[in-house]
mmCIF file of C-alpha atoms in Angstrom:
data_model
loop_
_atom_site.group_PDB
_atom_site.id
_atom_site.type_symbol
_atom_site.label_atom_id
_atom_site.label_comp_id
_atom_site.label_asym_id
_atom_site.label_seq_id
_atom_site.Cartn_x
_atom_site.Cartn_y
_atom_site.Cartn_z
ATOM 1 C CA MET A 199 -24.181 46.559 -132.512
ATOM 2 C CA PHE A 200 -27.699 47.357 -131.686
ATOM 3 C CA MET A 201 -28.899 46.941 -128.129
ATOM 4 C CA GLU A 202 -32.259 45.290 -127.757
ATOM 5 C CA GLU A 203 -34.625 47.476 -125.768
ATOM 6 C CA THR A 204 -37.016 45.880 -123.297
ATOM 7 C CA PRO A 205 -40.563 47.193 -123.328
ATOM 8 C CA PRO A 206 -41.634 49.015 -120.152
ATOM 9 C CA GLU A 207 -44.015 47.215 -117.747
ATOM 10 C CA VAL A 208 -47.522 48.558 -117.849
ATOM 11 C CA SER A 209 -49.514 48.408 -114.579
ATOM 12 C CA LEU A 210 -53.263 48.410 -114.923
ATOM 13 C CA PRO A 211 -55.288 50.514 -112.458
ATOM 14 C CA LEU A 212 -57.527 48.756 -109.960
ATOM 15 C CA SER A 213 -60.673 50.110 -111.548
ATOM 16 C CA VAL A 214 -59.943 48.339 -114.856
ATOM 17 C CA LYS A 215 -61.934 45.116 -115.087
ATOM 18 C CA PRO A 216 -60.418 42.036 -116.630
ATOM 19 C CA LEU A 217 -61.529 40.949 -120.026
ATOM 20 C CA SER A 218 -62.971 37.627 -118.862
ATOM 21 C CA SER A 219 -65.200 38.121 -115.808
ATOM 22 C CA PRO A 220 -66.392 35.063 -113.790
ATOM 23 C CA PHE A 221 -69.592 36.881 -112.867
ATOM 24 C CA PRO A 222 -72.716 36.267 -114.840
ATOM 25 C CA SER A 223 -73.985 38.909 -117.163
ATOM 26 C CA GLY A 224 -76.237 41.556 -115.733
ATOM 27 C CA CYS A 225 -74.221 42.080 -112.485
ATOM 28 C CA PRO A 226 -72.034 45.103 -113.117
ATOM 29 C CA GLY A 227 -69.880 46.328 -110.236
ATOM 30 C CA LEU A 228 -70.307 43.173 -108.140
ATOM 31 C CA LEU A 229 -66.588 42.473 -107.862
ATOM 32 C CA SER A 230 -65.731 45.967 -106.631
ATOM 33 C CA ASP A 231 -68.536 45.898 -104.031
ATOM 34 C CA ALA A 232 -67.465 42.489 -102.746
ATOM 35 C CA MET A 233 -63.840 43.611 -102.451
ATOM 36 C CA THR A 234 -64.741 46.689 -100.431
ATOM 37 C CA ASP A 235 -67.213 44.946 -98.058
ATOM 38 C CA VAL A 236 -65.418 41.655 -97.284
ATOM 39 C CA PRO A 237 -61.794 41.474 -96.109
ATOM 40 C CA VAL A 238 -59.349 39.625 -98.296
ATOM 41 C CA ASP A 239 -59.025 35.931 -97.354
ATOM 42 C CA SER A 240 -56.123 33.924 -98.727
ATOM 43 C CA ALA A 241 -58.139 30.686 -98.789
ATOM 44 C CA ALA A 242 -61.057 32.412 -100.496
ATOM 45 C CA SER A 243 -58.804 34.077 -103.039
ATOM 46 C CA ALA A 244 -57.133 30.789 -103.802
ATOM 47 C CA ARG A 245 -60.536 29.182 -104.476
ATOM 48 C CA THR A 246 -61.919 30.277 -107.807
ATOM 49 C CA SER A 247 -65.271 28.506 -107.689
ATOM 50 C CA PRO A 248 -67.903 28.695 -104.879
ATOM 51 C CA PRO A 249 -69.003 25.565 -102.977
ATOM 52 C CA GLU A 250 -71.317 23.198 -104.725
ATOM 53 C CA GLY A 251 -74.906 24.395 -104.710
ATOM 54 C CA LEU A 252 -73.997 28.044 -103.993
ATOM 55 C CA THR A 253 -73.446 30.929 -106.277
ATOM 56 C CA LEU A 254 -70.610 33.342 -105.661
ATOM 57 C CA ALA A 255 -73.062 36.008 -104.497
ATOM 58 C CA GLU A 256 -74.602 33.625 -101.972
ATOM 59 C CA GLU A 257 -71.173 32.621 -100.726
ATOM 60 C CA GLU A 258 -70.138 36.225 -100.196
ATOM 61 C CA GLU A 259 -73.406 36.966 -98.396
ATOM 62 C CA LEU A 260 -72.902 33.999 -96.054
ATOM 63 C CA ARG A 261 -69.312 35.020 -95.351
ATOM 64 C CA SER A 262 -70.424 38.552 -94.509
ATOM 65 C CA GLU A 263 -73.100 37.204 -92.175
ATOM 66 C CA LEU A 264 -70.529 34.853 -90.552
ATOM 67 C CA ALA A 265 -68.174 37.766 -89.883
ATOM 68 C CA LYS A 266 -70.982 39.748 -88.248
ATOM 69 C CA VAL A 267 -71.991 36.785 -86.054
ATOM 70 C CA GLU A 268 -68.380 36.221 -84.943
ATOM 71 C CA GLU A 269 -68.097 39.915 -84.100
ATOM 72 C CA GLU A 270 -71.302 39.723 -82.025
ATOM 73 C CA ILE A 271 -69.988 36.624 -80.211
ATOM 74 C CA GLY A 272 -66.796 38.467 -79.274
ATOM 75 C CA THR A 273 -68.822 41.418 -77.979
ATOM 76 C CA LEU A 274 -71.050 39.133 -75.906
ATOM 77 C CA ARG A 275 -68.002 37.415 -74.431
ATOM 78 C CA GLN A 276 -66.590 40.743 -73.334
ATOM 79 C CA VAL A 277 -69.924 41.735 -71.773
ATOM 80 C CA LEU A 278 -70.177 38.371 -69.991
ATOM 81 C CA ALA A 279 -66.640 38.701 -68.589
ATOM 82 C CA ALA A 280 -67.447 42.176 -67.267
ATOM 83 C CA LYS A 281 -70.689 40.911 -65.674
ATOM 84 C CA GLU A 282 -68.822 38.017 -64.013
ATOM 85 C CA ARG A 283 -66.237 40.396 -62.539
ATOM 86 C CA HIS A 284 -68.996 42.639 -61.210
ATOM 87 C CA CYS A 285 -70.795 39.636 -59.731
ATOM 88 C CA GLY A 286 -67.587 38.498 -57.990
ATOM 89 C CA GLU A 287 -67.089 41.955 -56.471
ATOM 90 C CA LEU A 288 -70.664 42.003 -55.150
ATOM 91 C CA LYS A 289 -70.251 38.540 -53.584
ATOM 92 C CA ARG A 290 -66.960 39.594 -51.984
ATOM 93 C CA LYS A 291 -68.585 42.674 -50.451
ATOM 94 C CA LEU A 292 -71.467 40.559 -49.125
ATOM 95 C CA GLY A 293 -69.064 38.015 -47.623
ATOM 96 C CA LEU A 294 -70.291 35.142 -49.765
ATOM 97 C CA THR A 295 -67.811 32.315 -50.268
ATOM 98 C CA PRO A 296 -67.634 29.925 -53.242
ATOM 99 C CA LEU A 297 -69.044 27.212 -50.979
ATOM 100 C CA ASP A 298 -72.157 29.314 -50.370
ATOM 101 C CA GLY A 299 -72.551 29.778 -54.089
ATOM 102 C CA LEU A 300 -72.211 26.039 -54.651
ATOM 103 C CA LYS A 301 -74.868 25.289 -52.022
ATOM 104 C CA GLN A 302 -77.187 27.858 -53.559
ATOM 105 C CA ASN A 303 -76.681 26.422 -57.032
ATOM 106 C CA LEU A 304 -77.324 22.878 -55.808
ATOM 107 C CA SER A 305 -80.464 23.959 -53.965
ATOM 108 C CA LYS A 306 -81.745 25.820 -57.005
ATOM 109 C CA SER A 307 -80.953 22.872 -59.273
ATOM 110 C CA TRP A 308 -82.803 20.460 -56.999
ATOM 111 C CA HIS A 309 -85.787 22.822 -56.839
ATOM 112 C CA ASP A 310 -85.805 23.053 -60.630
ATOM 113 C CA VAL A 311 -85.727 19.253 -60.847
ATOM 114 C CA GLN A 312 -88.638 18.917 -58.410
ATOM 115 C CA VAL A 313 -90.828 21.369 -60.303
ATOM 116 C CA SER A 314 -89.910 19.968 -63.698
ATOM 117 C CA ASN A 315 -92.538 18.105 -65.707
ATOM 118 C CA ALA A 316 -90.399 14.977 -65.914
ATOM 119 C CA TYR A 317 -90.034 14.749 -62.123
ATOM 120 C CA VAL A 318 -93.748 15.362 -61.530
ATOM 121 C CA LYS A 319 -94.739 12.749 -64.104
ATOM 122 C CA THR A 320 -92.267 10.254 -62.645
ATOM 123 C CA SER A 321 -93.620 10.805 -59.131
ATOM 124 C CA GLU A 322 -97.159 10.302 -60.347
ATOM 125 C CA LYS A 323 -96.161 7.114 -62.169
ATOM 126 C CA LEU A 324 -94.410 5.735 -59.086
ATOM 127 C CA GLY A 325 -97.468 6.508 -56.973
ATOM 128 C CA GLU A 326 -99.705 4.710 -59.434
ATOM 129 C CA TRP A 327 -97.373 1.684 -59.527
ATOM 130 C CA ASN A 328 -97.289 1.601 -55.712
ATOM 131 C CA ASP A 329 -101.092 1.622 -55.544
ATOM 132 C CA LYS A 330 -101.323 -1.110 -58.145
ATOM 133 C CA VAL A 331 -98.743 -3.274 -56.373
ATOM 134 C CA THR A 332 -100.243 -2.861 -52.884
ATOM 135 C CA GLN A 333 -103.741 -3.562 -54.193
ATOM 136 C CA SER A 334 -102.793 -6.529 -56.329
ATOM 137 C CA ASP A 335 -103.904 -10.053 -55.405
ATOM 138 C CA LEU A 336 -100.326 -11.296 -55.307
ATOM 139 C CA TYR A 337 -99.261 -8.634 -52.775
ATOM 140 C CA LEU A 338 -102.315 -9.243 -50.583
ATOM 141 C CA SER A 339 -101.771 -12.991 -50.699
ATOM 142 C CA ALA A 340 -98.100 -12.618 -49.784
ATOM 143 C CA SER A 341 -98.950 -10.276 -46.878
ATOM 144 C CA SER A 342 -101.557 -12.656 -45.482
ATOM 145 C CA THR A 343 -99.152 -15.584 -45.860
ATOM 146 C CA LEU A 344 -96.447 -13.753 -43.926
ATOM 147 C CA GLU A 345 -98.907 -12.862 -41.175
ATOM 148 C CA ASP A 346 -99.973 -16.502 -40.912
ATOM 149 C CA TRP A 347 -96.345 -17.647 -40.685
ATOM 150 C CA ASN A 348 -95.635 -15.081 -37.965
ATOM 151 C CA GLU A 349 -98.657 -16.156 -35.953
ATOM 152 C CA LYS A 350 -97.785 -19.837 -36.297
ATOM 153 C CA LEU A 351 -94.191 -19.174 -35.312
ATOM 154 C CA THR A 352 -95.078 -17.229 -32.174
ATOM 155 C CA GLN A 353 -97.560 -19.909 -31.121
ATOM 156 C CA SER A 354 -95.299 -22.887 -31.813
ATOM 157 C CA GLU A 355 -93.879 -25.026 -28.993
ATOM 158 C CA ALA A 356 -90.305 -24.465 -30.134
ATOM 159 C CA TYR A 357 -90.713 -20.689 -29.954
ATOM 160 C CA LYS A 358 -92.298 -20.897 -26.498
ATOM 161 C CA LYS A 359 -89.581 -23.221 -25.213
ATOM 162 C CA THR A 360 -86.877 -20.953 -26.578
ATOM 163 C CA GLN A 361 -88.480 -17.925 -24.946
ATOM 164 C CA GLU A 362 -88.812 -19.770 -21.614
ATOM 165 C CA THR A 363 -85.202 -20.960 -21.817
ATOM 166 C CA LEU A 364 -83.932 -17.460 -22.434
ATOM 167 C CA SER A 365 -86.031 -16.130 -19.562
ATOM 168 C CA GLN A 366 -84.745 -18.817 -17.191
ATOM 169 C CA ALA A 367 -81.176 -18.169 -18.294
ATOM 170 C CA GLY A 368 -81.593 -14.489 -17.512
ATOM 171 C CA GLN A 369 -83.048 -15.224 -14.101
ATOM 172 C CA LYS A 370 -80.250 -17.676 -13.309
ATOM 173 C CA THR A 371 -77.635 -15.158 -14.346
ATOM 174 C CA SER A 372 -79.151 -12.499 -12.084
ATOM 175 C CA ALA A 373 -79.334 -14.973 -9.193
ATOM 176 C CA ALA A 374 -75.729 -16.046 -9.732
ATOM 177 C CA LEU A 375 -74.507 -12.452 -9.683
ATOM 178 C CA SER A 376 -76.527 -11.799 -6.531
ATOM 179 C CA ASN A 377 -75.058 -14.927 -4.888
ATOM 180 C CA VAL A 378 -71.526 -13.851 -5.797
ATOM 181 C CA GLY A 379 -72.103 -10.475 -4.160
ATOM 182 C CA SER A 380 -73.511 -12.008 -0.982
ATOM 183 C CA VAL A 381 -70.655 -14.524 -0.797
ATOM 184 C CA ILE A 382 -68.057 -11.766 -1.109
ATOM 185 C CA SER A 383 -69.786 -9.733 1.629
ATOM 186 C CA ARG A 384 -69.976 -12.755 3.902
ATOM 187 C CA LYS A 385 -66.307 -13.620 3.336
ATOM 188 C CA LEU A 386 -65.269 -10.088 4.205
ATOM 189 C CA GLY A 387 -67.358 -10.205 7.388
ATOM 190 C CA ASP A 388 -65.877 -13.567 8.400
ATOM 191 C CA MET A 389 -62.356 -12.334 7.759
ATOM 192 C CA ARG A 390 -62.942 -9.239 9.879
ATOM 193 C CA ASN A 391 -64.333 -11.335 12.734
ATOM 194 C CA SER A 392 -61.471 -13.840 12.586
ATOM 195 C CA ALA A 393 -58.823 -14.066 15.359
ATOM 196 C CA THR A 394 -56.004 -13.181 12.984
ATOM 197 C CA PHE A 395 -57.644 -9.953 11.871
ATOM 198 C CA LYS A 396 -58.505 -9.008 15.472
ATOM 199 C CA SER A 397 -54.925 -9.709 16.633
ATOM 200 C CA PHE A 398 -53.591 -7.552 13.797
ATOM 201 C CA GLU A 399 -56.063 -4.804 14.687
ATOM 202 C CA ASP A 400 -55.030 -4.947 18.362
ATOM 203 C CA ARG A 401 -51.367 -4.692 17.473
ATOM 204 C CA VAL A 402 -51.988 -1.692 15.299
ATOM 205 C CA GLY A 403 -53.941 -0.033 18.128
ATOM 206 C CA THR A 404 -51.190 -0.772 20.669
ATOM 207 C CA ILE A 405 -48.483 0.702 18.439
ATOM 208 C CA LYS A 406 -50.601 3.770 17.819
ATOM 209 C CA SER A 407 -51.241 4.343 21.553
ATOM 210 C CA ARG A 408 -47.549 3.935 22.398
ATOM 211 C CA VAL A 409 -46.496 6.389 19.719
ATOM 212 C CA VAL A 410 -49.042 8.943 20.899
ATOM 213 C CA GLY A 411 -48.008 8.424 24.566
ATOM 214 C CA SER A 412 -44.315 8.926 23.823
ATOM 215 C CA ARG A 413 -45.078 12.183 21.985
ATOM 216 C CA GLU A 414 -47.107 13.462 24.947
ATOM 217 C CA ASN A 415 -44.286 12.608 27.435
ATOM 218 C CA SER A 416 -41.685 14.421 25.358
ATOM 219 C CA THR A 417 -43.942 17.480 25.116
ATOM 220 C CA ASP A 418 -44.456 17.556 28.933
ATOM 221 C CA GLY A 419 -40.662 17.334 29.568
ATOM 222 C CA LEU A 420 -40.008 20.331 27.337
ATOM 223 C CA HIS A 421 -42.605 22.537 29.090
ATOM 224 C CA SER A 422 -41.690 21.478 32.727
ATOM 225 C CA PRO A 423 -39.686 24.225 34.682
ATOM 226 C CA SER A 424 -37.805 21.718 36.945
ATOM 227 C CA GLY A 425 -36.637 19.570 34.131
ATOM 228 C CA ALA A 426 -33.881 21.887 32.901
ATOM 229 C CA GLY A 427 -31.042 20.420 35.122
ATOM 230 C CA ASP A 428 -32.451 16.935 35.555
ATOM 231 C CA LYS A 429 -31.449 13.986 33.491
ATOM 232 C CA PRO A 430 -33.516 13.311 30.478
ATOM 233 C CA PRO A 431 -36.185 10.718 31.218
ATOM 234 C CA GLN A 432 -35.424 7.221 30.011
ATOM 235 C CA ASP A 433 -37.733 5.858 27.393
ATOM 236 C CA ASN A 434 -38.586 2.378 28.568
ATOM 237 C CA THR A 435 -41.322 1.877 25.978
ATOM 238 C CA PRO A 436 -40.714 -1.483 24.410
ATOM 239 C CA PHE A 437 -41.160 -1.894 20.694
#
């Protein structure tokens, strides 16, 4: 029996170009340059045709520019993070708190708003509208009408009567309070001059004098030299 031999696999080198090239004629070496400059992308390799309206060369150029821009963005982010850390260290050394930074930012923002063209134009417009409104016939007529109503109201009989009534009520209230004070003072004086109060006052004075007299007698008995063997004095003070 004869064994069937399988032909060996032949691997083509990378430099060998395929027979059918998708590139237009007159662009030799474009595939090798694109492969060395742009990293291999699975999605790009799976897509055989460029987007509509773009040639393959334009697509590769845009992808290369996109990669460079993304690389620059990453570098700028790293620089910004380093600047923010340095700024935080400087604020910490100066003793600045986040609240101080917030106040400073708000103040700066408000200053920027005030000096902005939109704010200045709006202020000028509001000033012009205010002048137009205050100088208009309708505003002047309304102001004069209100002044007339105020003058008529203050000169009306009802207003005068109400003002007089309130004034009389205030005077009567003051007089009533004054009368209450004088009545209380008079009642206290009458009560102090009454027989009952005087009798009570006399009794209190009598008790006080008796208590003071008994203390003086006891003190004299203790200091007397002949009172050591005598009988103790009898206290005949009635209570």
